[in-house]
Structure formats: structure tokens, C-alpha cells
Amino acid sequence: MNGSAYGKAEGMKATLIHGTHDIRVSSDVPDPVIRDDTDAIVRVLRSCICGSDLWPYNSADDNPQGDRIGHEFLGVIEEVGSGVRNRTAGQLVAPFVWADNTCDFCAQGLQTSCRHGGGWGSDGTDGGQGEAVRVPFADGTLVPMPGEPDDALLASMLTLSDVFSTGHHAAVSARVRRGDTVAVVGDGAVGLCAVLAAKRLGAERIILLGRHTDRTDLGREFGATDVVAERGDEAVEKVRELTGGDGVDAALECVGYVEAIRTAIEVTKDGRLVGRVGVSQYSDIPLGVGEFMRNVGVHGGVAPARAYIEELLPDVLEGRIQPGRVFDRTIGLDEVPDGYRAMNDREALKVLIKP
Amino acid sequence: MNGSAYGKAEGMKATLIHGTHDIRVSSDVPDPVIRDDTDAIVRVLRSCICGSDLWPYNSADDNPQGDRIGHEFLGVIEEVGSGVRNRTAGQLVAPFVWADNTCDFCAQGLQTSCRHGGGWGSDGTDGGQGEAVRVPFADGTLVPMPGEPDDALLASMLTLSDVFSTGHHAAVSARVRRGDTVAVVGDGAVGLCAVLAAKRLGAERIILLGRHTDRTDLGREFGATDVVAERGDEAVEKVRELTGGDGVDAALECVGYVEAIRTAIEVTKDGRLVGRVGVSQYSDIPLGVGEFMRNVGVHGGVAPARAYIEELLPDVLEGRIQPGRVFDRTIGLDEVPDGYRAMNDREALKVLIKP
């Protein structure tokens, strides 16, 4: 099937990153077209800005042409290629990365390492912060979602495409078990979702490390039983104090700086794991002879959200969890540049986009 | 019970470390006596030199008084304190660290973090490279072993006190599963035991990274299907080549240098773990953004041998595995200084001591 048959001349609105602090919304980005017969075109209903989008926001090289950006979105299938078997126009769907969902990595629930997959904006795919997206491997990538959800439910469903699934991945990577005491390092949207995920998995005590009261307040509503505003050695001391000196059964690192992972490691109980999901801004992790004697380890990384969506969806649909509460600002596409600024200035916790 | 009642005036032979490359055997070390009523005195039948003993051998400060050394031994209980319930004189036993085996850490199989335990030679306990040892928490620390074993079986039983259990811990920490492809980094005694442990757990393909042919030959007999003599980037390339580019399901790091753990990480398949048991001579582990995107992690540390002995013992007793084959030299106590030298010069793989 030749993609050109689906081309539309008018173009669409989409977000481009042109350099550090240089986010622009263009109105004449080519409409996506089916390129491979396993593609689908998804009209974006909701998108958002991810904490990880702030890394390129703060460091991208100048690029006059601009790169598409955005990887958290939820939308309605507009059309599917002739090779798509189990997805149809009109379905509400959420993707994260794109993945065939049939290779051995996908079968093991690691769609982020799919042998044929990739990230939005790479290999000529679209970014999620726009009006529409060409989705490769529609059968594998897209998870159908039911119904005609209201705004709040849509927001929570959107978090499955990344932020809540990422919090869940932190908890899974650290092997959180029922009854555990858990520390969450970081009170950003991922950290708050990690609190919610740990609670959902049965953690009994959840210590949230963060200093922004408005955020840690939401963390308490999500299940945090203690908040530690201290940082570094003082934070470690505080968490050890709260846990009778032992540290926690699992530490979820949701920041990405080496100080955060050091704190996470140091508050972890002997024999246990840190689950890291903060995009690492470091090259080395402090796991020396002290941690060797304590048998403390680190696992985790980019979250294979696709592997978790089906498991997490019922709790969202039935309202048992409301991860969408991390959105504290809603904007249109034209306001996306200011949305980045607001998140970067910590004026907003997480910004929802209604294209 | 007052320990002095058990004191013997004559003294015994034991190994002391006085500084770098300064190992001495003294003949007038005080005989061990029961100090706490939960103690036992164990007459050492077999002891050995551990690769980890070479770290102080190569770095200890001068110490005219000398410190007791040695932590791998097997012996016969000579007497028990009045509070010892389930161990009796005459039993053949193997210990590793000492541990109450009742606290929460012990209950979870992490006796190396026992709330009341410690290592041989610390807190006034004896080292294992001597004629006899006072053993704290005899009920918890000592694992009884059956029979009147021959020399070969005794050697294999001795490895349960550390070296084979350590190889097993590497495999457990890296979550080796039946059918896995495993890489073992290091062809020392621990590395060879890790090969044997991975094989025992059902690994189908075991790639041993080592360059000493006499050692890797034993590794092949233990179950290694491939040997990679290259190091660093070349070793990584070779392992990736052998695994269709993917890397291994589990990598067991049995050296302790940062180069070794870097190699282990780089040959590990996306989503999987490195099990580290080489005593870390580094303070940081290279787990940067590349490994973050690949979801590769690191777990492990000092091996809680006590947790594994009962599981591993039947396979040793029934001859299904012969980890004692890592010993390629047997010496008496007087020759211990030369035994250290020989291991340090890689003239001997692992030295068995018959006091």
C-alpha cells in the first residue's frame, strides 16, 4: 500500500524542538500517512509533556529544521493499513514506544527493546505532541481502551502510556512485595506515580522524599505515609531513623541525578534492590564495597509501558486509582512552548495537552 | 559458663597476617575457649585460602601483633557451650560467617547481614586458617554434615563454606533460569564454581571469560560450553558474536575489578541482571544511560553461604558435582605463607590446608 494515497495536502499542527529552550508549534507539518501496511494513523485526543522531555529542552543543539517531540499520548484510530488485523478505525488507544509485540523481547514484556520497535520521533515517525501520529505495528503498539471516558478518566488513561507505567516499572524493578516498606526518591509526576504503584502492589509504608509541599501532599493522597524533605546524607539518616536503622525493602529512584540514586542505594535494606526509572544523567552508580557487603543492587530503566497497560487499566477504569491527578495544568497545542517553560520552572507538575 | 574452665595452656598453631605479603604461622596462639554459652569449639579438619584473602595480602598495613585470617573451613565440634541445643561434639560441620540464623535477615537467607553475626577474625573470634576456632552461635552458624568422607569429598564439602556457595550466589543474584545462556567473567576458583553452579541450575550455554588454559579447561569440565580469552571490548564483541548480538541472559562477575564488571554489564542482554560476587575493588559501577535504555541491572555481593549449604550439600555428597576440584595444591599449616604467595603468583588456583 502506497502511503501517498493517504496524504492530505493541508498539513497539521505539531510540536517541534529546535534547540535548548526552543520549542515551537508548527501548523504545516505534513499529515501522517500510512507508509507500511501495518501502520495506523491515530488522531491525538490527549498528549502531555514528560519530565524526560525536559532533558532535551535543556540541552538540545540548535536545529533549524526541528525534531518532532512527545511520546505520551492517547487517541482514536483514524485509519489502518491493509496488514493491520486486530485494530480498527474508531478505537481509543494508548501507545508508548512502538513495538511489534511479537518478538522475544516483547514476549518477555520488554517492548522498549523490541527488535523492530523504536521511539516516537525516530525513524521518520511522528511525535506525540501534535494532532495526529503515524503508528508503526498498530497491532502490537496500540492497546485498545473501552468507552467514552470523561476528562478525568481520559487523563488517568493517558498516564498508562508512560508516567504511571513508569512508576509501576520502578516498583516492579525493585520487586516491591505486599507489606513492604518503600522509599520513593523524587516528588515529580513519576515519583508520585511510583507512590501510587507501590501502594497498589501492597506496600504498607511508603516514604516519599521530596520538598515541594503541594506535590508531597498529593503523594500523601496517593499513599505516602511519610514525607522526608531533607536531601543527601540528612535524607538517608531520616529514612534510616524511620525504619529502625534498617532502611527500606525497596527504593524507587525517580529523578535521574546521581545524588538521587546514591540516596536510593543508601536507604535500601541489605539484600534488596533499587528500582531506577529516572532517566540517568550519570554514567556511574555508587555501588562499592559497602553495598557489596550489604548485597544491595540496582535494576530498572526505561519502562516497557506496553507490558503493563492491560494489567493497570482495570484499576484506572474502575476508579480505584487516579494517576491522572498528576496533571495540574491543561493547555492547547499553541501553548506547548509555555507548558515546557512552566514544567521546567516547576510552576507546573505535569502539563496535559488537548490538541 | 566461664570460658576459662575450657582454657588450655599449651597454645595452638594459627595463621596471622602482619602486613602486605607478611603472613606468618604462630605456634603459640591461645587455644580457643567457650566464651558465650552459645559457642562451640571446632577442630579444623580442612581450611583453605580464599581469593578474597589476597586483597589484604596485597594491601594490609604493618601490624606487629598480627590479625587472625581465614574464613573457609570445615571441622569437627570438640565441645559446645551449655546453651547450644542442636549441635554436639563429634559432628562434622562447615561454617562461613557466624550468624544466629534466627533474626529476620537470616530468615530471609541473608546471614551475611545477621543482626548478631560477624566475620571470622573480627570481634575476638578466631580465623579459619588454624588448628581450632571458637564459633559463636553454634546452633545457627554450624551446618552438620554426615559421614566419614574421603579426601576428595571433604574438599568438595569445604567449598560449601564459601567458594562454591559464592559461585552459586552469583547465579542466584543474576536469576539464572533453566535454559539460560550465561557468561562467567573470571577463571579463578569462584568463576569456575560459578560455571558449575550455573550448570547445576540448568543453564544451557555457559561462556567462560578467562585466559588461563589450565583453569578454563577445568571450567569446560564444570560445564562451560565456550571460552573467551579476549578481554575488554574484544571480549564483549566476542560474547555478543556468540549470542547472535544479544548478549547473555545472566552474567556472573567473579573478579572484583571495574573492568570485569563493565564487561559483565556490556555482555548482558536487555532486561537482565549481572550477579556480582567479586569483592569490589571499585566504588562505582558503569550503569549509565545506555544500560538504562537496556534495563540492565546489578545485584549480588558477599555470599550468604549459610543459606545455600543445605540445598547444595546433597549434590556434593552424592557426587553429582565436585567443586573440590578447584583445589590444585594441598599444604600443611606451616606452608600457608607459601600458599598465599603461590595463589598470588597464580601458580596455584586454590590452596587447601590440612592443619
XYZ file of C-alpha atoms in Angstrom:
710
model
C 0.000 0.000 0.000
C 1.405 3.264 -1.010
C 1.288 5.912 1.658
C 0.731 8.730 -0.778
C -2.818 7.582 -1.339
C -3.497 8.721 2.224
C -1.644 12.019 2.025
C -3.507 15.204 2.868
C -2.313 18.450 1.490
C -3.406 20.807 4.244
C -0.861 19.811 6.949
C -1.373 19.705 10.693
C -0.211 21.248 13.922
C 2.638 19.573 15.787
C 5.378 20.437 18.259
C 9.000 20.676 17.174
C 12.122 21.168 19.218
C 14.642 23.461 17.562
C 17.210 23.741 20.348
C 17.638 24.448 24.028
C 14.521 26.213 25.337
C 13.329 26.491 21.760
C 10.036 24.653 21.381
C 7.786 25.695 18.509
C 4.396 24.644 17.270
C 4.169 24.474 13.512
C 0.896 24.497 11.591
C 2.195 22.956 8.415
C 3.651 19.651 9.476
C 2.716 17.038 6.861
C -0.288 14.992 7.832
C 0.757 11.468 8.681
C 0.090 8.830 6.067
C 0.156 5.057 6.125
C 3.649 4.047 4.986
C 3.781 0.371 5.882
C 0.666 -1.761 5.710
C 0.977 -2.488 9.439
C 0.717 1.233 10.285
C -2.230 3.088 11.714
C -2.973 6.797 11.851
C -4.061 7.954 15.290
C -5.765 11.277 15.875
C -4.440 12.533 19.236
C -7.077 13.197 21.898
C -4.711 13.890 24.751
C -0.964 14.274 24.981
C 1.342 15.627 27.639
C 4.822 16.792 28.461
C 7.107 14.265 30.126
C 9.818 15.047 32.651
C 12.174 13.333 30.236
C 11.221 15.880 27.539
C 12.900 18.460 29.761
C 16.314 16.862 29.233
C 16.428 17.793 25.517
C 14.580 21.035 26.379
C 17.611 21.959 28.463
C 20.337 20.588 26.253
C 19.328 20.155 22.588
C 21.610 21.510 19.886
C 20.304 24.163 17.506
C 18.326 22.581 14.704
C 16.633 24.962 12.230
C 14.535 22.136 10.807
C 13.268 20.982 14.198
C 12.624 17.482 15.535
C 9.212 16.077 16.414
C 8.770 15.525 20.149
C 6.329 13.927 22.598
C 5.823 10.260 23.410
C 2.880 10.168 25.825
C -0.435 10.276 24.017
C -3.822 8.724 23.668
C -6.063 8.938 20.664
C -8.550 7.477 18.263
C -7.553 5.327 15.312
C -8.383 7.172 12.129
C -7.284 4.620 9.589
C -5.311 1.398 9.485
C -3.074 -0.187 6.855
C -4.202 -3.268 4.987
C -1.963 -5.502 7.107
C -3.463 -4.460 10.450
C -5.518 -7.368 11.778
C -6.870 -6.518 15.209
C -7.198 -2.767 15.379
C -9.860 -0.735 13.629
C -10.768 2.869 12.974
C -12.640 4.469 15.843
C -10.865 2.601 18.642
C -9.481 4.586 21.552
C -5.851 3.576 22.023
C -2.734 4.365 24.042
C 0.805 3.653 22.908
C 4.231 4.272 24.436
C 7.124 3.252 22.252
C 6.190 1.383 19.099
C 6.827 -2.328 19.089
C 5.786 -5.399 17.126
C 4.749 -7.066 20.401
C 5.646 -10.454 18.942
C 9.455 -10.690 19.164
C 11.188 -12.446 22.068
C 11.866 -9.218 23.948
C 8.219 -8.159 23.635
C 7.110 -11.628 24.701
C 9.119 -11.103 27.877
C 7.478 -7.760 28.492
C 10.409 -5.631 27.387
C 8.822 -3.819 24.449
C 11.326 -0.978 24.910
C 13.896 -3.409 23.490
C 11.645 -4.678 20.672
C 13.703 -5.991 17.764
C 11.688 -3.882 15.295
C 10.471 -1.066 17.520
C 11.534 2.462 18.247
C 10.688 5.713 19.931
C 8.327 8.405 18.679
C 10.069 10.923 16.525
C 12.782 8.475 15.462
C 12.991 6.704 12.080
C 10.593 9.141 10.479
C 7.778 8.560 12.945
C 5.810 11.392 14.429
C 5.994 12.862 17.919
C 3.020 12.648 20.238
C 2.655 16.376 20.835
C 0.698 17.037 17.665
C -2.674 16.482 16.055
C -2.006 13.033 14.639
C 0.615 10.300 14.576
C 1.575 7.517 12.214
C 1.875 4.450 14.434
C 4.022 1.549 13.208
C 2.994 -2.018 14.087
C -0.503 -0.918 15.027
C -1.494 -4.424 16.147
C 1.423 -4.585 18.557
C 1.821 -0.988 19.623
C -1.730 0.120 20.275
C -3.682 -1.012 23.316
C -7.434 -0.577 22.783
C -9.339 1.090 25.591
C -13.053 0.988 26.120
C -15.775 3.543 26.208
C -16.374 7.219 26.045
C -14.409 8.382 29.056
C -14.812 11.739 30.726
C -11.968 14.220 31.066
C -10.652 12.893 34.386
C -10.696 9.306 33.221
C -9.020 10.235 29.930
C -6.233 11.904 31.897
C -5.713 8.792 34.017
C -5.812 6.552 30.948
C -3.212 8.773 29.311
C -0.791 8.164 32.209
C -0.682 4.486 31.239
C 1.209 5.462 28.112
C 4.165 6.444 30.251
C 4.166 8.225 33.579
C 2.115 5.822 35.682
C 3.531 2.773 33.915
C 6.971 4.196 34.674
C 6.172 4.494 38.373
C 4.900 0.932 38.228
C 8.093 -0.181 36.479
C 10.141 1.303 39.324
C 8.161 -0.785 41.800
C 8.387 -3.927 39.663
C 12.125 -3.458 39.112
C 12.688 -3.092 42.869
C 10.486 -6.192 43.455
C 8.003 -4.428 45.746
C 6.009 -7.016 47.691
C 2.899 -6.882 49.831
C 3.686 -5.437 53.267
C 6.933 -3.799 52.179
C 8.317 -0.515 53.361
C 9.213 1.506 50.279
C 11.089 4.761 49.701
C 10.346 6.895 46.653
C 13.078 9.367 45.741
C 11.618 12.341 43.898
C 8.278 14.154 44.059
C 7.841 14.762 40.331
C 4.976 13.154 38.453
C 6.897 9.868 38.120
C 7.706 9.807 41.831
C 4.065 10.400 42.732
C 3.008 7.653 40.315
C 5.611 5.377 41.923
C 3.959 6.026 45.297
C 0.607 5.070 43.801
C 2.087 1.986 42.138
C 3.800 0.826 45.341
C 0.557 1.289 47.229
C -1.306 -0.661 44.570
C 1.187 -3.530 44.921
C 0.532 -3.688 48.646
C 3.346 -1.639 50.181
C 2.411 -0.914 53.745
C 4.631 2.042 54.391
C 5.732 4.486 51.720
C 8.293 7.170 52.466
C 8.296 9.935 49.859
C 11.470 12.002 49.559
C 10.569 15.429 48.245
C 10.486 19.049 49.281
C 7.610 20.557 47.317
C 4.678 20.523 49.698
C 1.995 20.767 47.010
C 3.478 17.689 45.393
C 4.122 15.684 48.531
C 0.549 16.490 49.623
C -0.697 14.718 46.511
C 1.838 11.991 47.317
C 0.154 11.519 50.684
C -3.203 11.204 48.954
C -1.623 8.615 46.655
C -0.475 6.577 49.652
C 2.719 8.075 51.086
C 2.742 7.504 54.845
C 5.811 9.665 55.499
C 7.446 12.578 53.755
C 11.146 13.370 54.060
C 12.046 16.859 52.892
C 15.738 16.521 53.673
C 18.284 15.730 50.979
C 21.546 13.782 50.716
C 23.041 12.409 53.930
C 20.310 14.011 56.025
C 17.632 12.295 53.988
C 19.399 8.953 54.377
C 19.654 9.469 58.118
C 15.970 10.375 58.315
C 14.816 7.331 56.360
C 17.040 5.049 58.431
C 15.599 6.638 61.572
C 12.066 5.998 60.303
C 12.907 2.349 59.613
C 14.644 1.428 62.849
C 18.030 1.797 61.205
C 17.426 -0.854 58.570
C 16.368 1.116 55.532
C 13.589 0.133 53.166
C 12.651 -3.080 51.385
C 12.643 -1.272 48.048
C 13.763 2.169 46.899
C 12.297 3.724 43.766
C 14.586 6.271 42.104
C 12.511 8.736 40.085
C 14.853 11.633 39.394
C 17.868 10.652 37.302
C 20.645 12.501 39.080
C 23.481 10.591 40.718
C 22.653 12.188 44.096
C 19.193 10.672 43.874
C 20.423 7.205 43.063
C 23.040 7.442 45.803
C 20.295 8.329 48.275
C 18.147 5.470 46.994
C 21.007 2.993 47.394
C 21.890 4.194 50.862
C 18.345 3.889 52.190
C 17.922 0.367 50.792
C 17.940 -2.523 53.219
C 20.578 -5.236 52.935
C 19.772 -7.751 50.222
C 17.257 -5.523 48.406
C 17.028 -3.549 45.194
C 16.731 -0.022 43.951
C 14.326 0.318 41.011
C 15.585 3.160 38.842
C 13.387 4.947 36.340
C 14.766 8.491 36.413
C 16.477 8.919 33.024
C 20.100 8.654 34.097
C 22.062 11.864 33.834
C 25.079 9.990 35.233
C 27.413 7.372 33.826
C 28.261 5.518 37.042
C 26.320 4.295 40.043
C 27.856 4.298 43.521
C 27.784 0.562 44.267
C 31.096 -0.043 46.010
C 32.322 -2.432 48.628
C 29.860 -1.170 51.252
C 26.928 -2.119 49.053
C 28.732 -5.330 48.130
C 28.818 -6.362 51.778
C 25.143 -5.380 52.055
C 24.062 -7.166 48.858
C 22.222 -4.099 47.579
C 21.573 -3.906 43.835
C 20.002 -1.735 41.141
C 17.625 -2.707 38.358
C 15.218 -0.857 36.081
C 15.440 1.626 33.254
C 13.070 2.911 30.608
C 9.623 1.485 31.323
C 8.079 -1.049 28.951
C 4.665 0.562 29.464
C 3.137 -1.655 26.787
C 3.704 -4.665 29.035
C 1.802 -3.104 31.924
C -1.150 -1.306 30.355
C -3.542 -4.279 30.289
C -2.750 -5.062 33.936
C -3.146 -1.485 35.140
C -6.109 -0.449 33.008
C -8.930 -2.049 35.051
C -7.868 -0.200 38.213
C -7.945 3.049 36.262
C -11.266 2.354 34.537
C -12.941 1.346 37.768
C -11.574 4.420 39.555
C -9.531 2.568 42.174
C -6.533 4.657 41.199
C -6.453 8.124 39.683
C -2.947 8.725 38.371
C -4.337 11.466 36.133
C -4.330 13.708 39.179
C -0.662 14.444 38.466
C -1.829 16.831 35.720
C -2.187 20.266 37.231
C -2.407 22.282 34.022
C -4.234 21.751 30.748
C -3.266 23.582 27.576
C -3.872 23.565 23.845
C -1.176 22.861 21.279
C -0.395 26.531 20.782
C 0.559 26.836 24.442
C 3.017 23.915 24.413
C 6.138 26.131 24.475
C 4.842 27.791 27.634
C 3.944 24.359 29.014
C 7.596 23.312 28.731
C 8.663 26.527 30.426
C 6.172 26.026 33.234
C 7.271 22.457 33.901
C 10.907 23.405 33.702
C 10.358 26.260 36.180
C 8.444 23.824 38.433
C 5.446 26.077 38.069
C 3.501 23.055 36.829
C 3.866 19.458 37.988
C 2.733 17.938 34.709
C 1.078 19.537 31.715
C -1.787 17.947 29.799
C -2.254 18.873 26.146
C -5.616 18.886 24.385
C -4.783 19.304 20.691
C 29.636 -20.667 81.729
C 33.024 -19.218 82.200
C 35.342 -19.678 79.308
C 38.408 -20.082 81.463
C 37.274 -23.526 82.520
C 37.970 -24.591 78.938
C 41.294 -22.833 78.536
C 44.290 -24.892 77.553
C 47.708 -23.653 78.403
C 49.690 -25.167 75.565
C 48.503 -22.909 72.703
C 47.923 -23.846 69.071
C 49.069 -23.129 65.562
C 47.254 -20.474 63.562
C 47.875 -18.082 60.673
C 48.330 -14.366 61.257
C 48.632 -11.527 58.792
C 51.170 -8.901 59.836
C 51.147 -6.717 56.755
C 51.425 -6.755 52.979
C 52.923 -10.084 51.853
C 53.634 -10.848 55.504
C 51.762 -13.992 56.503
C 53.113 -15.915 59.489
C 52.134 -19.101 61.258
C 52.418 -18.868 65.019
C 52.595 -21.879 67.311
C 51.514 -20.155 70.468
C 48.135 -18.687 69.629
C 45.835 -19.187 72.643
C 43.626 -22.227 72.308
C 40.038 -21.165 71.768
C 37.733 -21.395 74.755
C 33.984 -21.212 75.127
C 33.213 -17.587 75.952
C 29.444 -17.401 75.490
C 27.268 -20.378 76.294
C 26.095 -20.496 72.665
C 29.699 -21.017 71.447
C 31.277 -24.196 70.173
C 34.916 -25.083 69.681
C 35.621 -26.605 66.288
C 38.817 -28.519 65.495
C 39.680 -27.635 61.887
C 39.953 -30.599 59.502
C 40.326 -28.622 56.288
C 40.768 -24.951 55.589
C 41.835 -23.028 52.528
C 42.963 -19.719 51.140
C 40.311 -17.545 49.532
C 40.846 -15.223 46.613
C 39.496 -12.518 48.905
C 42.351 -13.221 51.377
C 44.661 -11.908 48.660
C 43.199 -8.407 48.958
C 44.615 -7.885 52.495
C 47.675 -9.935 51.466
C 48.399 -7.225 48.929
C 47.374 -4.200 50.946
C 47.384 -4.762 54.737
C 49.106 -2.216 56.934
C 52.019 -3.307 59.123
C 50.751 -4.875 62.300
C 53.373 -6.344 64.661
C 50.711 -8.161 66.677
C 49.116 -9.775 63.645
C 45.458 -10.450 62.823
C 43.869 -13.879 62.530
C 42.840 -14.754 58.991
C 40.890 -17.393 57.068
C 37.155 -17.864 56.742
C 36.673 -21.078 54.766
C 36.931 -24.142 56.933
C 35.356 -27.418 57.884
C 35.901 -29.276 61.109
C 34.678 -31.403 63.954
C 32.931 -29.980 67.001
C 35.138 -30.505 70.018
C 32.927 -29.004 72.682
C 29.789 -26.908 72.959
C 28.603 -24.326 75.458
C 25.745 -25.084 77.788
C 23.318 -23.030 75.700
C 23.904 -24.954 72.482
C 20.822 -27.053 71.763
C 21.206 -28.829 68.448
C 24.894 -29.305 67.864
C 27.072 -31.830 69.672
C 30.710 -32.783 69.988
C 31.889 -35.069 67.215
C 29.733 -33.547 64.459
C 31.390 -32.619 61.190
C 30.411 -29.026 60.396
C 31.009 -26.205 57.933
C 30.539 -22.540 58.686
C 31.053 -19.357 56.685
C 30.373 -16.168 58.582
C 28.892 -16.633 62.036
C 25.215 -15.863 62.426
C 22.398 -16.549 64.848
C 20.308 -17.906 61.960
C 17.154 -16.702 63.710
C 16.970 -12.947 63.047
C 14.928 -11.514 60.181
C 17.891 -11.177 57.849
C 18.894 -14.806 58.489
C 15.301 -15.906 57.990
C 15.454 -14.303 54.549
C 18.665 -16.146 53.742
C 20.995 -13.195 54.214
C 23.143 -14.473 57.075
C 25.935 -12.162 55.970
C 23.778 -9.341 57.346
C 22.807 -11.191 60.554
C 21.917 -8.762 63.334
C 24.253 -10.550 65.743
C 26.748 -12.119 63.376
C 30.175 -11.279 62.078
C 33.188 -12.457 60.168
C 35.949 -14.739 61.337
C 38.779 -12.853 62.945
C 36.539 -9.938 63.952
C 35.210 -9.249 67.448
C 37.780 -11.527 69.046
C 36.811 -14.595 67.054
C 39.376 -16.859 65.506
C 40.410 -17.138 61.876
C 39.846 -20.349 59.976
C 43.457 -20.924 58.973
C 44.466 -22.525 62.260
C 44.013 -25.644 64.323
C 40.791 -24.697 66.065
C 38.158 -22.000 66.144
C 35.704 -20.637 68.682
C 32.386 -20.492 66.829
C 29.703 -18.089 68.093
C 26.031 -19.080 67.784
C 26.935 -22.712 67.174
C 23.297 -23.692 66.607
C 22.920 -21.089 63.916
C 26.350 -20.959 62.377
C 27.291 -24.611 62.028
C 25.742 -26.866 59.416
C 26.156 -30.533 60.344
C 27.418 -32.823 57.624
C 27.183 -36.578 57.544
C 29.645 -39.405 57.487
C 33.310 -40.085 57.321
C 34.120 -38.555 53.948
C 37.250 -39.295 51.938
C 39.721 -36.587 50.962
C 38.017 -35.639 47.702
C 34.600 -35.400 49.283
C 35.963 -33.376 52.209
C 37.443 -30.915 49.715
C 34.113 -30.541 47.937
C 32.266 -30.184 51.243
C 34.728 -27.484 52.260
C 33.808 -25.416 49.178
C 30.296 -25.059 50.567
C 31.703 -22.823 53.285
C 32.474 -20.175 50.701
C 33.822 -20.648 47.210
C 31.129 -22.861 45.690
C 28.373 -21.118 47.609
C 29.759 -17.864 46.264
C 29.583 -19.123 42.689
C 26.024 -20.207 43.418
C 25.213 -16.780 44.880
C 26.380 -15.158 41.642
C 23.962 -17.351 39.709
C 21.114 -16.739 42.160
C 21.733 -12.983 42.171
C 21.641 -12.900 38.372
C 18.430 -15.033 38.438
C 19.843 -17.848 36.290
C 16.993 -19.960 34.945
C 16.805 -23.298 33.173
C 17.809 -22.992 29.538
C 19.646 -19.692 30.007
C 22.789 -18.587 28.272
C 25.202 -17.409 30.957
C 28.543 -15.600 30.900
C 31.015 -16.046 33.739
C 33.651 -13.326 33.994
C 36.815 -14.656 35.646
C 38.510 -18.056 35.668
C 39.557 -18.078 39.317
C 38.126 -20.630 41.728
C 34.952 -18.559 42.208
C 34.463 -18.206 38.458
C 34.843 -21.948 37.955
C 32.394 -22.591 40.789
C 30.005 -20.123 39.155
C 30.193 -22.189 35.966
C 29.348 -25.308 37.970
C 26.529 -23.520 39.795
C 25.017 -22.156 36.573
C 25.176 -25.620 35.042
C 23.521 -27.074 38.149
C 20.697 -24.543 37.818
C 20.050 -25.624 34.259
C 21.968 -23.105 32.158
C 22.222 -24.486 28.658
C 25.123 -22.472 27.381
C 27.909 -21.147 29.599
C 30.527 -18.792 28.220
C 33.597 -18.585 30.462
C 35.749 -15.479 30.116
C 39.307 -16.335 31.124
C 42.743 -16.665 29.651
C 44.433 -19.352 31.776
C 44.037 -22.535 29.793
C 44.551 -24.890 32.734
C 41.707 -23.114 34.520
C 39.366 -22.779 31.591
C 39.955 -26.483 30.860
C 38.547 -27.283 34.300
C 35.812 -24.774 33.521
C 34.877 -26.817 30.466
C 34.697 -29.930 32.628
C 32.443 -27.990 35.005
C 30.091 -27.134 32.148
C 31.468 -24.205 30.168
C 30.436 -24.615 26.535
C 32.562 -21.734 25.246
C 35.713 -19.996 26.424
C 36.545 -16.396 25.559
C 40.176 -15.492 26.169
C 39.835 -11.899 24.976
C 39.427 -9.021 27.414
C 37.615 -5.696 27.500
C 35.889 -4.547 24.309
C 37.162 -7.560 22.394
C 35.635 -9.910 24.948
C 32.323 -8.076 24.744
C 32.376 -8.294 20.970
C 33.172 -11.998 21.119
C 30.361 -12.793 23.557
C 27.900 -10.763 21.507
C 29.055 -12.629 18.401
C 28.493 -15.955 20.170
C 24.978 -14.899 21.184
C 23.709 -13.540 17.886
C 24.358 -9.991 19.060
C 22.021 -10.169 22.038
C 24.327 -10.911 24.951
C 23.579 -13.359 27.738
C 20.589 -13.945 29.991
C 22.802 -13.633 33.069
C 26.387 -12.513 33.642
C 28.288 -13.653 36.723
C 31.067 -11.266 37.746
C 33.709 -13.188 39.716
C 36.730 -10.867 39.755
C 36.092 -7.606 41.561
C 37.759 -5.133 39.228
C 35.738 -2.450 37.493
C 36.883 -3.742 34.084
C 35.324 -7.093 34.918
C 32.007 -5.651 35.974
C 31.970 -3.387 32.929
C 32.488 -6.436 30.716
C 29.756 -8.303 32.598
C 27.308 -5.422 32.135
C 28.095 -4.988 28.464
C 27.535 -8.667 27.638
C 24.211 -8.786 29.495
C 21.053 -8.946 27.436
C 18.443 -6.199 27.718
C 16.276 -6.581 30.809
C 18.642 -8.922 32.630
C 20.997 -8.848 35.592
C 24.648 -9.130 36.436
C 25.298 -11.180 39.597
C 28.401 -9.761 41.208
C 30.450 -11.717 43.747
C 33.996 -10.492 43.074
C 34.879 -8.407 46.143
C 34.557 -4.917 44.670
C 37.824 -3.056 44.300
C 35.843 -0.183 42.785
C 33.472 2.387 44.180
C 31.269 2.939 41.139
C 29.629 0.692 38.577
C 29.257 1.800 34.966
C 25.446 1.782 34.685
C 24.731 4.884 32.631
C 22.039 5.856 30.182
C 22.915 3.062 27.750
C 22.175 0.436 30.394
C 19.134 2.466 31.471
C 17.680 2.156 27.973
C 18.529 -1.552 28.044
C 17.119 -2.178 31.541
C 20.280 -3.969 32.674
C 20.923 -4.167 36.419
C 23.380 -5.480 39.004
C 22.694 -7.477 42.155
C 24.760 -9.647 44.489
C 27.607 -9.183 46.934
C 29.133 -11.267 49.682
C 27.553 -14.721 49.582
C 25.288 -15.871 52.399
C 26.741 -19.382 52.117
C 24.823 -20.482 55.217
C 21.590 -20.080 53.292
C 22.722 -22.361 50.498
C 24.639 -25.199 52.183
C 21.655 -27.442 52.901
C 20.429 -27.055 49.326
C 23.813 -27.740 47.746
C 25.046 -30.463 50.099
C 23.134 -33.444 48.626
C 24.589 -32.847 45.158
C 28.065 -32.805 46.699
C 27.519 -35.868 48.897
C 26.080 -37.867 46.047
C 28.918 -36.880 43.754
C 26.803 -35.076 41.155
C 29.078 -32.050 41.467
C 32.714 -31.921 42.539
C 33.546 -28.319 43.310
C 36.535 -29.537 45.366
C 38.371 -29.974 42.088
C 39.262 -26.275 42.238
C 41.945 -27.176 44.794
C 45.161 -27.872 42.946
C 47.554 -27.767 45.888
C 47.384 -29.177 49.406
C 49.621 -27.882 52.182
C 50.068 -28.051 55.933
C 49.726 -25.034 58.218
C 53.467 -24.338 58.162
C 53.337 -23.836 54.417
C 50.499 -21.287 54.497
C 52.749 -18.280 53.772
C 53.990 -20.000 50.631
C 50.414 -20.952 49.794
C 49.474 -17.254 49.755
C 52.457 -16.495 47.560
C 51.579 -19.307 45.158
C 47.976 -18.159 44.809
C 49.037 -14.560 44.447
C 51.517 -15.510 41.703
C 48.778 -17.582 40.024
C 50.994 -20.617 40.463
C 48.114 -22.281 42.319
C 44.404 -21.909 41.546
C 43.270 -22.591 45.101
C 45.192 -23.928 48.065
C 43.784 -26.488 50.503
C 45.152 -26.537 54.043
C 45.308 -29.665 56.203
C 46.202 -28.408 59.650
